């Protein structure tokens, strides 16, 4: 909120569009009498107004309606062409109510009759608050884009943006009917954990920044460099098909590690391993290329590191393992080897456990308990996710009903829905059957859908969400911000809950930028009558800040890790029905 009118530590900058110096002076005097200091500039033609907007920043525009050769609507057009977000108020005695209403349809923010200064002051305050709120949302919007596309530690493109750039390049080659040639490198810093273990993570982060800077300085402008995560960097070399030329670039990267890295006058010597996948020989999608480059770099590291290898099909033992895991997963569905763990959802106002998120695990007969990252991507790729999701939904509803029958009548259960599931009409039938078979109330079931799933096809998503809402089920946007495209979709889609991603919550108690983003998301959600859930809450400081900002519910290790249902009831003490 812009509080300058309240504090008065600096004047409001007003651009007055009027052909009378006396009227402009009177505005300043009358506002001053009412405790509002202003700095103003008067203009009375299109050229002067455009120049004023280009040369200075303004808080408010007050425009007379009818001037010789210039009127308020023409002034409004000048403002629109400038692209600036400045409140525009008609301040005139020469305009009818019909004209004023028509002008507001064109984009005028308000109309105040000349002389009505008592009304002018609160209108200016209101508009300043409005523009400040819009700027806060835009700031959050830009920050979320940065978080989605750039690595916070190195400021390089992240995994998401790297994949997007390579995918766009491949698509462009196809559109131009041009054979794509190039290479994807995975650069893995050897034994980097010893830096963290010996000097601490702060030093490790500083060294990784130096690695990124050194590589960026030596690579050609057309080469894409990204930090893929941890101590791994990705390099995309487009337009080069000769393995010898590709190797020249890879060997330069190796030599870039020959000079020591410095931290507090301490010299640290590092080496790197590089895996290379060539386009199109080793894949025609960025994910295949990255996977094969990862396979090649793993072979390099097994040989001791400090070297490079091109991908070879003979290396692809990982594919064999994936095929074996796929076969095991098909058997797991038949043998009911999937297990559900539950993480509590806590109400912010009193700390009561009001629900739980169902999280799937796989009790593999040989490998033990597997977390979702081991098998859900495989299930997505093979189409098995539909059956996995169906089993999860049926079991979660059954367990939810059991808890309600045990005396917790209002207890809620949340279930994740994958992008593949969400894109299939059969989801509606699956949800209906699960609810009917278990007797679990639809109003107590929340389906969590990732933002990227919703944004892939907004119109289809809207239709599916409306159908789910008609069944009485609640819908939550999961991992809000990580698949970000536009905040405007929140108005278009029938959703109930925003789950603020843990990447924003992690530093919210001491990082002003993250705090501003979380604050903006909560305010935006409240204005749209949506509930908010903060994920990844681990500390009291995070909890206090989120509660102060009126976040509705919390989820995270502070309140309990995911546990089997037989271990969950102790968390139900204090649940509010």
PDB file of N, CA and C in Angstrom, residues 276-358:
ATOM      1  N   UNK A 276      28.297 -36.078 -23.207  1.00  0.00           N
ATOM      2  CA  UNK A 276      27.850 -35.387 -24.419  1.00  0.00           C
ATOM      3  C   UNK A 276      26.850 -36.256 -25.168  1.00  0.00           C
ATOM      4  N   UNK A 277      25.716 -35.659 -25.526  1.00  0.00           N
ATOM      5  CA  UNK A 277      24.723 -36.304 -26.393  1.00  0.00           C
ATOM      6  C   UNK A 277      24.570 -35.456 -27.647  1.00  0.00           C
ATOM      7  N   UNK A 278      24.642 -36.074 -28.798  1.00  0.00           N
ATOM      8  CA  UNK A 278      24.596 -35.344 -30.060  1.00  0.00           C
ATOM      9  C   UNK A 278      23.193 -35.375 -30.661  1.00  0.00           C
ATOM     10  N   UNK A 279      22.853 -34.244 -31.325  1.00  0.00           N
ATOM     11  CA  UNK A 279      21.584 -34.118 -32.039  1.00  0.00           C
ATOM     12  C   UNK A 279      21.868 -34.338 -33.525  1.00  0.00           C
ATOM     13  N   UNK A 280      21.110 -35.204 -34.224  1.00  0.00           N
ATOM     14  CA  UNK A 280      19.966 -35.996 -33.752  1.00  0.00           C
ATOM     15  C   UNK A 280      20.335 -37.423 -33.367  1.00  0.00           C
ATOM     16  N   UNK A 281      21.632 -37.755 -33.430  1.00  0.00           N
ATOM     17  CA  UNK A 281      22.053 -39.148 -33.247  1.00  0.00           C
ATOM     18  C   UNK A 281      21.580 -39.744 -31.938  1.00  0.00           C
ATOM     19  N   UNK A 282      21.632 -38.948 -30.868  1.00  0.00           N
ATOM     20  CA  UNK A 282      21.352 -39.476 -29.533  1.00  0.00           C
ATOM     21  C   UNK A 282      19.998 -39.045 -28.979  1.00  0.00           C
ATOM     22  N   UNK A 283      19.184 -38.442 -29.812  1.00  0.00           N
ATOM     23  CA  UNK A 283      17.853 -38.060 -29.340  1.00  0.00           C
ATOM     24  C   UNK A 283      17.302 -36.879 -30.104  1.00  0.00           C
ATOM     25  N   UNK A 284      15.974 -36.808 -30.164  1.00  0.00           N
ATOM     26  CA  UNK A 284      15.322 -35.684 -30.840  1.00  0.00           C
ATOM     27  C   UNK A 284      14.458 -34.875 -29.888  1.00  0.00           C
ATOM     28  N   UNK A 285      14.653 -35.070 -28.584  1.00  0.00           N
ATOM     29  CA  UNK A 285      13.981 -34.236 -27.574  1.00  0.00           C
ATOM     30  C   UNK A 285      14.997 -33.889 -26.503  1.00  0.00           C
ATOM     31  N   UNK A 286      14.794 -32.761 -25.858  1.00  0.00           N
ATOM     32  CA  UNK A 286      15.768 -32.308 -24.866  1.00  0.00           C
ATOM     33  C   UNK A 286      15.872 -33.280 -23.706  1.00  0.00           C
ATOM     34  N   UNK A 287      14.764 -33.928 -23.343  1.00  0.00           N
ATOM     35  CA  UNK A 287      14.801 -34.826 -22.193  1.00  0.00           C
ATOM     36  C   UNK A 287      15.588 -36.095 -22.516  1.00  0.00           C
ATOM     37  N   UNK A 288      15.446 -36.594 -23.746  1.00  0.00           N
ATOM     38  CA  UNK A 288      16.232 -37.748 -24.159  1.00  0.00           C
ATOM     39  C   UNK A 288      17.712 -37.387 -24.223  1.00  0.00           C
ATOM     40  N   UNK A 289      17.996 -36.210 -24.764  1.00  0.00           N
ATOM     41  CA  UNK A 289      19.383 -35.767 -24.869  1.00  0.00           C
ATOM     42  C   UNK A 289      20.017 -35.605 -23.485  1.00  0.00           C
ATOM     43  N   UNK A 290      19.285 -34.988 -22.566  1.00  0.00           N
ATOM     44  CA  UNK A 290      19.811 -34.820 -21.209  1.00  0.00           C
ATOM     45  C   UNK A 290      20.011 -36.169 -20.521  1.00  0.00           C
ATOM     46  N   UNK A 291      19.050 -37.057 -20.706  1.00  0.00           N
ATOM     47  CA  UNK A 291      19.172 -38.382 -20.084  1.00  0.00           C
ATOM     48  C   UNK A 291      20.405 -39.106 -20.610  1.00  0.00           C
ATOM     49  N   UNK A 292      20.610 -39.037 -21.922  1.00  0.00           N
ATOM     50  CA  UNK A 292      21.767 -39.731 -22.493  1.00  0.00           C
ATOM     51  C   UNK A 292      23.078 -39.048 -22.108  1.00  0.00           C
ATOM     52  N   UNK A 293      23.078 -37.714 -22.037  1.00  0.00           N
ATOM     53  CA  UNK A 293      24.276 -37.016 -21.567  1.00  0.00           C
ATOM     54  C   UNK A 293      24.570 -37.371 -20.109  1.00  0.00           C
ATOM     55  N   UNK A 294      23.521 -37.511 -19.297  1.00  0.00           N
ATOM     56  CA  UNK A 294      23.693 -37.934 -17.893  1.00  0.00           C
ATOM     57  C   UNK A 294      24.298 -39.339 -17.839  1.00  0.00           C
ATOM     58  N   UNK A 295      23.828 -40.215 -18.714  1.00  0.00           N
ATOM     59  CA  UNK A 295      24.395 -41.564 -18.758  1.00  0.00           C
ATOM     60  C   UNK A 295      25.880 -41.512 -19.084  1.00  0.00           C
ATOM     61  N   UNK A 296      26.245 -40.653 -20.045  1.00  0.00           N
ATOM     62  CA  UNK A 296      27.650 -40.534 -20.447  1.00  0.00           C
ATOM     63  C   UNK A 296      28.501 -39.946 -19.328  1.00  0.00           C
ATOM     64  N   UNK A 297      27.979 -38.929 -18.623  1.00  0.00           N
ATOM     65  CA  UNK A 297      28.774 -38.328 -17.545  1.00  0.00           C
ATOM     66  C   UNK A 297      28.932 -39.305 -16.385  1.00  0.00           C
ATOM     67  N   UNK A 298      27.918 -40.144 -16.153  1.00  0.00           N
ATOM     68  CA  UNK A 298      28.046 -41.160 -15.100  1.00  0.00           C
ATOM     69  C   UNK A 298      29.162 -42.144 -15.437  1.00  0.00           C
ATOM     70  N   UNK A 299      29.280 -42.494 -16.727  1.00  0.00           N
ATOM     71  CA  UNK A 299      30.366 -43.382 -17.150  1.00  0.00           C
ATOM     72  C   UNK A 299      31.723 -42.712 -16.923  1.00  0.00           C
ATOM     73  N   UNK A 300      31.790 -41.399 -17.225  1.00  0.00           N
ATOM     74  CA  UNK A 300      33.034 -40.657 -17.017  1.00  0.00           C
ATOM     75  C   UNK A 300      33.431 -40.668 -15.545  1.00  0.00           C
ATOM     76  N   UNK A 301      32.467 -40.445 -14.668  1.00  0.00           N
ATOM     77  CA  UNK A 301      32.765 -40.384 -13.234  1.00  0.00           C
ATOM     78  C   UNK A 301      33.155 -41.769 -12.707  1.00  0.00           C
ATOM     79  N   UNK A 302      32.562 -42.808 -13.266  1.00  0.00           N
ATOM     80  CA  UNK A 302      32.953 -44.152 -12.833  1.00  0.00           C
ATOM     81  C   UNK A 302      34.391 -44.474 -13.221  1.00  0.00           C
ATOM     82  N   UNK A 303      34.880 -43.802 -14.247  1.00  0.00           N
ATOM     83  CA  UNK A 303      36.267 -43.992 -14.671  1.00  0.00           C
ATOM     84  C   UNK A 303      37.232 -43.067 -13.920  1.00  0.00           C
ATOM     85  N   UNK A 304      36.699 -42.321 -12.935  1.00  0.00           N
ATOM     86  CA  UNK A 304      37.555 -41.466 -12.131  1.00  0.00           C
ATOM     87  C   UNK A 304      37.361 -39.988 -12.355  1.00  0.00           C
ATOM     88  N   UNK A 305      36.517 -39.611 -13.311  1.00  0.00           N
ATOM     89  CA  UNK A 305      36.227 -38.208 -13.552  1.00  0.00           C
ATOM     90  C   UNK A 305      37.315 -37.517 -14.343  1.00  0.00           C
ATOM     91  N   UNK A 306      37.216 -36.180 -14.377  1.00  0.00           N
ATOM     92  CA  UNK A 306      38.171 -35.339 -15.087  1.00  0.00           C
ATOM     93  C   UNK A 306      38.348 -35.809 -16.533  1.00  0.00           C
ATOM     94  N   UNK A 307      37.244 -35.821 -17.244  1.00  0.00           N
ATOM     95  CA  UNK A 307      37.288 -36.237 -18.637  1.00  0.00           C
ATOM     96  C   UNK A 307      35.954 -36.022 -19.300  1.00  0.00           C
ATOM     97  N   UNK A 308      35.849 -36.512 -20.530  1.00  0.00           N
ATOM     98  CA  UNK A 308      34.594 -36.365 -21.274  1.00  0.00           C
ATOM     99  C   UNK A 308      34.301 -37.658 -22.000  1.00  0.00           C
ATOM    100  N   UNK A 309      33.007 -37.887 -22.248  1.00  0.00           N
ATOM    101  CA  UNK A 309      32.590 -39.045 -23.022  1.00  0.00           C
ATOM    102  C   UNK A 309      31.364 -38.678 -23.835  1.00  0.00           C
ATOM    103  N   UNK A 310      31.346 -39.182 -25.072  1.00  0.00           N
ATOM    104  CA  UNK A 310      30.151 -39.104 -25.893  1.00  0.00           C
ATOM    105  C   UNK A 310      29.238 -40.272 -25.528  1.00  0.00           C
ATOM    106  N   UNK A 311      27.961 -40.031 -25.593  1.00  0.00           N
ATOM    107  CA  UNK A 311      27.002 -41.100 -25.299  1.00  0.00           C
ATOM    108  C   UNK A 311      27.135 -42.209 -26.327  1.00  0.00           C
ATOM    109  N   UNK A 312      27.003 -43.425 -25.840  1.00  0.00           N
ATOM    110  CA  UNK A 312      27.020 -44.608 -26.699  1.00  0.00           C
ATOM    111  C   UNK A 312      25.856 -45.488 -26.276  1.00  0.00           C
ATOM    112  N   UNK A 313      25.183 -46.062 -27.246  1.00  0.00           N
ATOM    113  CA  UNK A 313      24.022 -46.897 -26.923  1.00  0.00           C
ATOM    114  C   UNK A 313      24.379 -48.037 -25.977  1.00  0.00           C
ATOM    115  N   UNK A 314      25.617 -48.487 -26.034  1.00  0.00           N
ATOM    116  CA  UNK A 314      26.016 -49.588 -25.155  1.00  0.00           C
ATOM    117  C   UNK A 314      25.991 -49.190 -23.690  1.00  0.00           C
ATOM    118  N   UNK A 315      26.033 -47.874 -23.449  1.00  0.00           N
ATOM    119  CA  UNK A 315      25.997 -47.399 -22.058  1.00  0.00           C
ATOM    120  C   UNK A 315      24.608 -47.535 -21.435  1.00  0.00           C
ATOM    121  N   UNK A 316      23.632 -47.737 -22.262  1.00  0.00           N
ATOM    122  CA  UNK A 316      22.263 -47.491 -21.821  1.00  0.00           C
ATOM    123  C   UNK A 316      21.712 -48.596 -20.926  1.00  0.00           C
ATOM    124  N   UNK A 317      22.495 -48.964 -19.948  1.00  0.00           N
ATOM    125  CA  UNK A 317      21.987 -49.941 -18.986  1.00  0.00           C
ATOM    126  C   UNK A 317      20.842 -49.357 -18.168  1.00  0.00           C
ATOM    127  N   UNK A 318      20.832 -48.011 -18.058  1.00  0.00           N
ATOM    128  CA  UNK A 318      19.751 -47.365 -17.304  1.00  0.00           C
ATOM    129  C   UNK A 318      18.399 -47.679 -17.935  1.00  0.00           C
ATOM    130  N   UNK A 319      18.369 -47.758 -19.255  1.00  0.00           N
ATOM    131  CA  UNK A 319      17.112 -48.060 -19.933  1.00  0.00           C
ATOM    132  C   UNK A 319      16.636 -49.457 -19.577  1.00  0.00           C
ATOM    133  N   UNK A 320      17.592 -50.389 -19.476  1.00  0.00           N
ATOM    134  CA  UNK A 320      17.230 -51.752 -19.098  1.00  0.00           C
ATOM    135  C   UNK A 320      16.638 -51.769 -17.693  1.00  0.00           C
ATOM    136  N   UNK A 321      17.277 -50.997 -16.790  1.00  0.00           N
ATOM    137  CA  UNK A 321      16.765 -50.930 -15.421  1.00  0.00           C
ATOM    138  C   UNK A 321      15.364 -50.320 -15.389  1.00  0.00           C
ATOM    139  N   UNK A 322      15.149 -49.315 -16.240  1.00  0.00           N
ATOM    140  CA  UNK A 322      13.827 -48.684 -16.279  1.00  0.00           C
ATOM    141  C   UNK A 322      12.778 -49.667 -16.788  1.00  0.00           C
ATOM    142  N   UNK A 323      13.154 -50.483 -17.793  1.00  0.00           N
ATOM    143  CA  UNK A 323      12.214 -51.489 -18.296  1.00  0.00           C
ATOM    144  C   UNK A 323      11.869 -52.499 -17.208  1.00  0.00           C
ATOM    145  N   UNK A 324      12.886 -52.885 -16.432  1.00  0.00           N
ATOM    146  CA  UNK A 324      12.637 -53.827 -15.336  1.00  0.00           C
ATOM    147  C   UNK A 324      11.732 -53.200 -14.287  1.00  0.00           C
ATOM    148  N   UNK A 325      11.981 -51.902 -13.994  1.00  0.00           N
ATOM    149  CA  UNK A 325      11.152 -51.219 -13.004  1.00  0.00           C
ATOM    150  C   UNK A 325       9.718 -51.066 -13.507  1.00  0.00           C
ATOM    151  N   UNK A 326       9.569 -50.828 -14.809  1.00  0.00           N
ATOM    152  CA  UNK A 326       8.224 -50.731 -15.376  1.00  0.00           C
ATOM    153  C   UNK A 326       7.466 -52.050 -15.205  1.00  0.00           C
ATOM    154  N   UNK A 327       8.156 -53.159 -15.491  1.00  0.00           N
ATOM    155  CA  UNK A 327       7.512 -54.466 -15.329  1.00  0.00           C
ATOM    156  C   UNK A 327       7.122 -54.695 -13.875  1.00  0.00           C
ATOM    157  N   UNK A 328       8.021 -54.315 -12.962  1.00  0.00           N
ATOM    158  CA  UNK A 328       7.718 -54.470 -11.536  1.00  0.00           C
ATOM    159  C   UNK A 328       6.525 -53.615 -11.130  1.00  0.00           C
ATOM    160  N   UNK A 329       6.420 -52.411 -11.713  1.00  0.00           N
ATOM    161  CA  UNK A 329       5.312 -51.525 -11.367  1.00  0.00           C
ATOM    162  C   UNK A 329       3.983 -52.104 -11.829  1.00  0.00           C
ATOM    163  N   UNK A 330       3.982 -52.729 -12.990  1.00  0.00           N
ATOM    164  CA  UNK A 330       2.741 -53.378 -13.453  1.00  0.00           C
ATOM    165  C   UNK A 330       2.317 -54.473 -12.479  1.00  0.00           C
ATOM    166  N   UNK A 331       3.296 -55.247 -11.988  1.00  0.00           N
ATOM    167  CA  UNK A 331       2.979 -56.274 -10.994  1.00  0.00           C
ATOM    168  C   UNK A 331       2.531 -55.637  -9.681  1.00  0.00           C
ATOM    169  N   UNK A 332       3.140 -54.502  -9.328  1.00  0.00           N
ATOM    170  CA  UNK A 332       2.797 -53.848  -8.062  1.00  0.00           C
ATOM    171  C   UNK A 332       1.336 -53.448  -8.027  1.00  0.00           C
ATOM    172  N   UNK A 333       0.803 -53.019  -9.166  1.00  0.00           N
ATOM    173  CA  UNK A 333      -0.599 -52.615  -9.222  1.00  0.00           C
ATOM    174  C   UNK A 333      -1.516 -53.809  -8.984  1.00  0.00           C
ATOM    175  N   UNK A 334      -1.106 -54.965  -9.474  1.00  0.00           N
ATOM    176  CA  UNK A 334      -1.909 -56.183  -9.294  1.00  0.00           C
ATOM    177  C   UNK A 334      -1.766 -56.711  -7.868  1.00  0.00           C
ATOM    178  N   UNK A 335      -0.575 -56.581  -7.322  1.00  0.00           N
ATOM    179  CA  UNK A 335      -0.300 -57.156  -5.984  1.00  0.00           C
ATOM    180  C   UNK A 335      -0.585 -56.175  -4.848  1.00  0.00           C
ATOM    181  N   UNK A 336      -1.097 -54.987  -5.184  1.00  0.00           N
ATOM    182  CA  UNK A 336      -1.419 -53.969  -4.167  1.00  0.00           C
ATOM    183  C   UNK A 336      -0.206 -53.599  -3.315  1.00  0.00           C
ATOM    184  N   UNK A 337       0.918 -53.356  -4.000  1.00  0.00           N
ATOM    185  CA  UNK A 337       2.137 -52.989  -3.285  1.00  0.00           C
ATOM    186  C   UNK A 337       2.245 -51.481  -3.021  1.00  0.00           C
ATOM    187  N   UNK A 338       1.325 -50.696  -3.569  1.00  0.00           N
ATOM    188  CA  UNK A 338       1.345 -49.251  -3.321  1.00  0.00           C
ATOM    189  C   UNK A 338       0.819 -48.970  -1.924  1.00  0.00           C
ATOM    190  N   UNK A 339       1.462 -48.055  -1.221  1.00  0.00           N
ATOM    191  CA  UNK A 339       1.068 -47.687   0.135  1.00  0.00           C
ATOM    192  C   UNK A 339       0.840 -46.175   0.185  1.00  0.00           C
ATOM    193  N   UNK A 340      -0.123 -45.749   0.974  1.00  0.00           N
ATOM    194  CA  UNK A 340      -0.372 -44.327   1.150  1.00  0.00           C
ATOM    195  C   UNK A 340       0.150 -43.873   2.505  1.00  0.00           C
ATOM    196  N   UNK A 341       0.920 -42.787   2.469  1.00  0.00           N
ATOM    197  CA  UNK A 341       1.337 -42.087   3.673  1.00  0.00           C
ATOM    198  C   UNK A 341       0.558 -40.777   3.725  1.00  0.00           C
ATOM    199  N   UNK A 342       0.394 -40.222   4.914  1.00  0.00           N
ATOM    200  CA  UNK A 342      -0.439 -39.028   5.075  1.00  0.00           C
ATOM    201  C   UNK A 342       0.333 -37.952   5.836  1.00  0.00           C
ATOM    202  N   UNK A 343       0.278 -36.735   5.286  1.00  0.00           N
ATOM    203  CA  UNK A 343       0.911 -35.594   5.962  1.00  0.00           C
ATOM    204  C   UNK A 343      -0.190 -34.631   6.415  1.00  0.00           C
ATOM    205  N   UNK A 344      -0.128 -34.195   7.688  1.00  0.00           N
ATOM    206  CA  UNK A 344      -1.227 -33.383   8.226  1.00  0.00           C
ATOM    207  C   UNK A 344      -1.327 -31.999   7.599  1.00  0.00           C
ATOM    208  N   UNK A 345      -2.560 -31.522   7.497  1.00  0.00           N
ATOM    209  CA  UNK A 345      -2.886 -30.153   7.106  1.00  0.00           C
ATOM    210  C   UNK A 345      -3.408 -29.451   8.351  1.00  0.00           C
ATOM    211  N   UNK A 346      -2.758 -28.330   8.713  1.00  0.00           N
ATOM    212  CA  UNK A 346      -3.027 -27.675   9.991  1.00  0.00           C
ATOM    213  C   UNK A 346      -3.676 -26.317   9.763  1.00  0.00           C
ATOM    214  N   UNK A 347      -4.742 -26.033  10.514  1.00  0.00           N
ATOM    215  CA  UNK A 347      -5.397 -24.734  10.442  1.00  0.00           C
ATOM    216  C   UNK A 347      -4.541 -23.694  11.146  1.00  0.00           C
ATOM    217  N   UNK A 348      -4.359 -22.542  10.496  1.00  0.00           N
ATOM    218  CA  UNK A 348      -3.439 -21.533  11.011  1.00  0.00           C
ATOM    219  C   UNK A 348      -3.915 -20.916  12.315  1.00  0.00           C
ATOM    220  N   UNK A 349      -5.206 -20.725  12.460  1.00  0.00           N
ATOM    221  CA  UNK A 349      -5.711 -19.961  13.604  1.00  0.00           C
ATOM    222  C   UNK A 349      -5.489 -20.660  14.938  1.00  0.00           C
ATOM    223  N   UNK A 350      -5.619 -21.998  14.967  1.00  0.00           N
ATOM    224  CA  UNK A 350      -5.512 -22.680  16.257  1.00  0.00           C
ATOM    225  C   UNK A 350      -4.609 -23.911  16.231  1.00  0.00           C
ATOM    226  N   UNK A 351      -3.980 -24.209  15.081  1.00  0.00           N
ATOM    227  CA  UNK A 351      -3.076 -25.348  15.011  1.00  0.00           C
ATOM    228  C   UNK A 351      -3.747 -26.695  14.952  1.00  0.00           C
ATOM    229  N   UNK A 352      -5.063 -26.723  14.758  1.00  0.00           N
ATOM    230  CA  UNK A 352      -5.780 -27.994  14.706  1.00  0.00           C
ATOM    231  C   UNK A 352      -5.525 -28.702  13.377  1.00  0.00           C
ATOM    232  N   UNK A 353      -5.377 -30.030  13.438  1.00  0.00           N
ATOM    233  CA  UNK A 353      -5.239 -30.836  12.226  1.00  0.00           C
ATOM    234  C   UNK A 353      -6.631 -30.991  11.609  1.00  0.00           C
ATOM    235  N   UNK A 354      -6.806 -30.437  10.428  1.00  0.00           N
ATOM    236  CA  UNK A 354      -8.130 -30.460   9.787  1.00  0.00           C
ATOM    237  C   UNK A 354      -8.164 -31.347   8.556  1.00  0.00           C
ATOM    238  N   UNK A 355      -7.014 -31.907   8.195  1.00  0.00           N
ATOM    239  CA  UNK A 355      -6.996 -32.757   7.013  1.00  0.00           C
ATOM    240  C   UNK A 355      -5.629 -33.363   6.814  1.00  0.00           C
ATOM    241  N   UNK A 356      -5.483 -34.088   5.711  1.00  0.00           N
ATOM    242  CA  UNK A 356      -4.219 -34.733   5.394  1.00  0.00           C
ATOM    243  C   UNK A 356      -4.080 -34.842   3.892  1.00  0.00           C
ATOM    244  N   UNK A 357      -2.828 -34.760   3.427  1.00  0.00           N
ATOM    245  CA  UNK A 357      -2.540 -35.019   2.019  1.00  0.00           C
ATOM    246  C   UNK A 357      -2.064 -36.451   1.880  1.00  0.00           C
ATOM    247  N   UNK A 358      -2.668 -37.184   0.930  1.00  0.00           N
ATOM    248  CA  UNK A 358      -2.283 -38.569   0.679  1.00  0.00           C
ATOM    249  C   UNK A 358      -1.088 -38.594  -0.266  1.00  0.00           C
TER     250      UNK A 358
END
